[in-house]
Coordinates of C-alpha atoms and ligand atoms in Angstrom, one line a residue:
X1 CA -190.5 151.2 53.4
X2 CA -192.8 152.6 56.1
X3 CA -196.5 151.9 55.8
X4 CA -198.9 154.8 56.7
X5 CA -202.6 154.5 56.4
X6 CA -204.4 157.4 54.7
X7 CA -207.6 157.8 56.6
X8 CA -209.3 159.4 59.5
X9 CA -211.4 156.3 60.1
X10 CA -210.7 155.0 63.6
X11 CA -211.8 151.4 63.0
X12 CA -209.5 151.1 59.9
X13 CA -206.6 152.7 61.8
X14 CA -207.1 150.1 64.6
X15 CA -207.4 147.3 62.1
X16 CA -204.1 148.3 60.4
X17 CA -202.4 148.8 63.7
X18 CA -203.5 145.3 64.9
X19 CA -201.6 143.8 62.0
X20 CA -198.4 145.1 63.6
X21 CA -197.1 146.7 60.4
X22 CA -198.4 150.3 60.7
X23 CA -195.8 153.1 60.9
X24 CA -198.1 156.1 60.9
X25 CA -201.2 157.9 59.6
X26 CA -201.9 160.6 57.2
X27 CA -205.1 162.6 57.1
X28 CA -206.4 165.6 55.2
X29 CA -209.5 167.9 55.4
X30 CA -211.4 165.7 52.9
X31 CA -210.7 162.5 54.9
X32 CA -211.8 164.2 58.2
X33 CA -215.0 165.5 56.5
X34 CA -215.6 161.9 55.1
X35 CA -215.7 160.7 58.7
X36 CA -218.1 163.5 59.8
X37 CA -215.4 165.1 62.0
X38 CA -216.2 168.8 62.0
X39 CA -215.5 171.8 64.3
X40 CA -212.1 172.8 65.5
X41 CA -212.3 171.1 68.9
X42 CA -213.6 167.8 67.5
X43 CA -210.9 167.8 64.8
X44 CA -208.1 168.4 67.3
X45 CA -209.4 165.7 69.6
X46 CA -209.6 163.3 66.7
X47 CA -205.9 163.9 66.0
X48 CA -205.1 163.1 69.6
X49 CA -207.3 159.9 69.4
X50 CA -205.4 158.8 66.3
X51 CA -202.0 159.4 68.0
X52 CA -203.1 157.3 70.9
X53 CA -203.8 154.3 68.6
X54 CA -200.7 154.3 66.4
X55 CA -197.1 154.4 67.5
X56 CA -195.8 156.7 64.7
X57 CA -196.1 160.0 62.9
X58 CA -199.6 161.4 62.3
X59 CA -199.9 164.1 59.7
X60 CA -202.4 166.9 60.6
X61 CA -203.1 169.5 57.9
X62 CA -203.4 173.2 58.3
X63 CA -206.4 175.0 56.7
X64 CA -204.8 178.4 56.5
X65 CA -203.1 179.4 53.2
X66 CA -201.1 182.4 54.5
X67 CA -197.8 182.2 56.4
X68 CA -199.0 183.6 59.7
X69 CA -202.1 181.5 59.7
X70 CA -200.1 178.3 58.9
X71 CA -197.6 179.1 61.7
X72 CA -200.5 179.7 64.1
X73 CA -202.4 176.6 63.2
X74 CA -199.3 174.4 62.8
X75 CA -197.9 175.5 66.2
X76 CA -201.2 174.5 67.8
X77 CA -201.3 171.2 66.0
X78 CA -197.7 170.3 67.0
X79 CA -198.5 171.1 70.6
X80 CA -201.3 168.5 70.6
X81 CA -199.1 165.5 70.7
X82 CA -195.4 164.7 70.0
X83 CA -196.4 162.4 67.1
X84 CA -198.1 165.2 65.2
X85 CA -196.5 166.2 61.8
X86 CA -197.6 169.5 60.5
X87 CA -199.0 169.1 57.0
X88 CA -198.5 172.1 54.7
X89 CA -199.7 172.8 51.2
X90 CA -197.1 173.1 48.4
X91 CA -197.5 176.9 47.9
X92 CA -195.1 179.7 48.5
X93 CA -196.3 180.4 52.0
X94 CA -196.3 176.7 52.7
X95 CA -192.7 176.5 51.9
X96 CA -191.9 179.5 54.1
X97 CA -193.9 177.9 56.9
X98 CA -192.0 174.6 56.3
X99 CA -188.7 176.4 56.8
X100 CA -190.0 178.1 59.9
X101 CA -191.1 174.8 61.5
X102 CA -187.9 173.0 60.3
X103 CA -185.8 175.6 62.1
X104 CA -187.9 175.0 65.3
X105 CA -187.4 171.2 65.0
X106 CA -191.1 170.6 64.3
X107 CA -191.8 167.8 61.8
X108 CA -193.5 168.8 58.5
X109 CA -195.2 167.1 55.5
X110 CA -195.4 169.1 52.3
X111 CA -198.5 167.9 50.5
X112 CA -200.1 168.3 47.1
X113 CA -196.8 167.8 45.3
X114 CA -197.1 167.0 41.6
X115 CA -193.6 167.9 40.2
X116 CA -190.0 167.2 40.9
X117 CA -189.4 171.0 41.2
X118 CA -191.9 171.2 44.0
X119 CA -190.3 168.3 45.7
X120 CA -186.9 170.0 45.4
X121 CA -188.2 173.1 47.0
X122 CA -189.8 171.1 49.9
X123 CA -186.4 169.4 50.6
X124 CA -184.6 172.8 50.5
X125 CA -187.1 174.1 53.0
X126 CA -186.2 171.2 55.3
X127 CA -189.4 169.2 55.0
X128 CA -189.5 165.9 57.0
X129 CA -191.8 164.4 54.4
X130 CA -192.8 165.3 50.8
X131 CA -196.0 163.9 49.5
X132 CA -196.2 163.4 45.7
X133 CA -199.8 162.4 44.8
X134 CA -199.2 159.5 42.4
X135 CA -202.8 158.3 41.9
X136 CA -204.0 161.8 41.0
X137 CA -201.3 162.1 38.4
X138 CA -202.3 158.7 37.0
X139 CA -205.9 160.1 36.9
X140 CA -204.8 162.7 34.4
X141 CA -202.8 160.3 32.2
X142 CA -199.4 161.3 33.7
X143 CA -197.1 158.6 35.1
X144 CA -197.2 159.1 38.9
X145 CA -194.6 156.5 39.5
X146 CA -192.2 158.4 37.3
X147 CA -192.4 161.3 39.6
X148 CA -191.5 159.1 42.6
X149 CA -188.4 157.9 40.6
X150 CA -187.4 161.5 39.7
X151 CA -187.6 162.7 43.3
X152 CA -185.6 159.6 44.5
X153 CA -182.8 160.5 42.0
X154 CA -182.8 164.2 43.0
X155 CA -182.8 163.5 46.8
X156 CA -180.1 160.9 46.4
X157 CA -177.9 163.2 44.3
X158 CA -177.7 165.6 47.2
X159 CA -178.3 163.4 50.2
X160 CA -181.5 165.3 51.1
X161 CA -182.9 163.9 54.3
X162 CA -186.5 164.6 53.4
X163 CA -188.5 161.4 53.2
X164 CA -190.5 160.6 50.1
X165 CA -194.0 159.8 51.2
X166 CA -195.8 158.4 48.2
X167 CA -199.4 159.6 48.6
X168 CA -202.6 159.1 46.7
X169 CA -201.7 155.4 46.6
X170 CA -204.8 153.5 45.4
X171 CA -203.9 149.8 45.2
X172 CA -201.4 147.1 45.9
X173 CA -199.4 147.5 42.7
X174 CA -198.8 151.2 43.6
X175 CA -197.4 149.9 47.0
X176 CA -195.1 147.4 45.3
X177 CA -193.9 149.8 42.7
X178 CA -193.2 152.5 45.3
X179 CA -191.1 149.9 47.2
X180 CA -189.2 149.0 44.0
X181 CA -188.4 152.7 43.4
X182 CA -187.1 153.2 46.9
X183 CA -189.9 155.4 48.3
X184 CA -189.3 155.9 52.0
X185 CA -193.0 155.7 52.9
X186 CA -196.3 155.0 51.2
X187 CA -199.7 156.0 52.4
X188 CA -202.8 154.4 51.1
X189 CA -206.2 153.1 52.0
X190 CA -206.5 149.9 54.2
X191 CA -207.4 147.9 51.1
X192 CA -204.0 148.7 49.5
X193 CA -202.3 147.2 52.6
X194 CA -204.6 144.2 53.2
X195 CA -204.6 143.4 49.5
X196 CA -200.9 142.5 49.8
X197 CA -201.9 139.5 51.9
X198 CA -203.8 137.8 49.1
X199 CA -202.7 135.0 46.9
X200 CA -204.9 132.0 45.8
X201 CA -201.9 129.6 46.0
X202 CA -201.5 130.6 49.7
X203 CA -205.1 129.7 50.3
X204 CA -204.9 126.5 48.3
X205 CA -201.7 125.5 49.9
X206 CA -203.0 126.1 53.4
X207 CA -206.1 124.2 52.8
X208 CA -204.1 121.2 51.5
X209 CA -201.7 121.3 54.5
X210 CA -204.7 121.3 56.9
X211 CA -206.5 118.5 55.0
X212 CA -203.3 116.4 55.0
X213 CA -202.9 117.0 58.7
X214 CA -206.5 115.9 59.3
X215 CA -205.9 112.7 57.2
X216 CA -202.7 111.9 59.1
X217 CA -204.3 112.5 62.5
X218 CA -207.8 111.1 61.9
Ligands
LIG1 O1 -202.6 161.1 50.7 C1 -203.2 161.9 49.8 C2 -204.5 161.3 49.5 O2 -205.4 161.5 50.6 C3 -205.2 161.6 48.3 O3 -205.6 160.4 47.8 O4 -207.0 158.9 46.5 O5 -207.8 161.2 47.1 O6 -206.0 161.0 45.4 P1 -206.7 160.4 46.6

């Protein structure tokens, strides 16, 4: 399973990259705003900065909600850097734009996916990635992981090449469950990645190894 980090924070992207396990980055307008990145030029430059840190796909989201606007914005985003993936909302014009970019060989990520039917449409339109938001489903008492399982089954039934990018991952158990279900990618905060490192028995075991070494070499 590929690990993407879901942030526009440069320090966190660098920290995840330094671990050597980062496969890409996802962003969205909310994450850009959280970092105080505003204005078209600054936003575009920020995407380029991110591409220069990570060796992998970087999702950059369009703001337009009409087909022509999405094509215009997505074309400009894709021209920024070969690692850019055009992120499109799961609406009718987003699906049309997804097909348009797929036909041109431009990578896409269909976002704000909350049902298996939406994921099926994204795959039919040739999306590179589909982003089911599992945490936001959990927030409304609906099993987000079940959606990942449903999409996995549907995509496997027909050998769709669209990769399942489990999004709105909130914590380490989401990461592990996504891996068990065969999600192709997960994107989450740095804490959901670094949290995987932790186990008290590792810390206790390491402390004992070091203490025993010290005793033996005193
Ligand atoms: O990748 C989608 C993500 O940014 C949404 O996450 O935690 O705001 O639901 P969250």
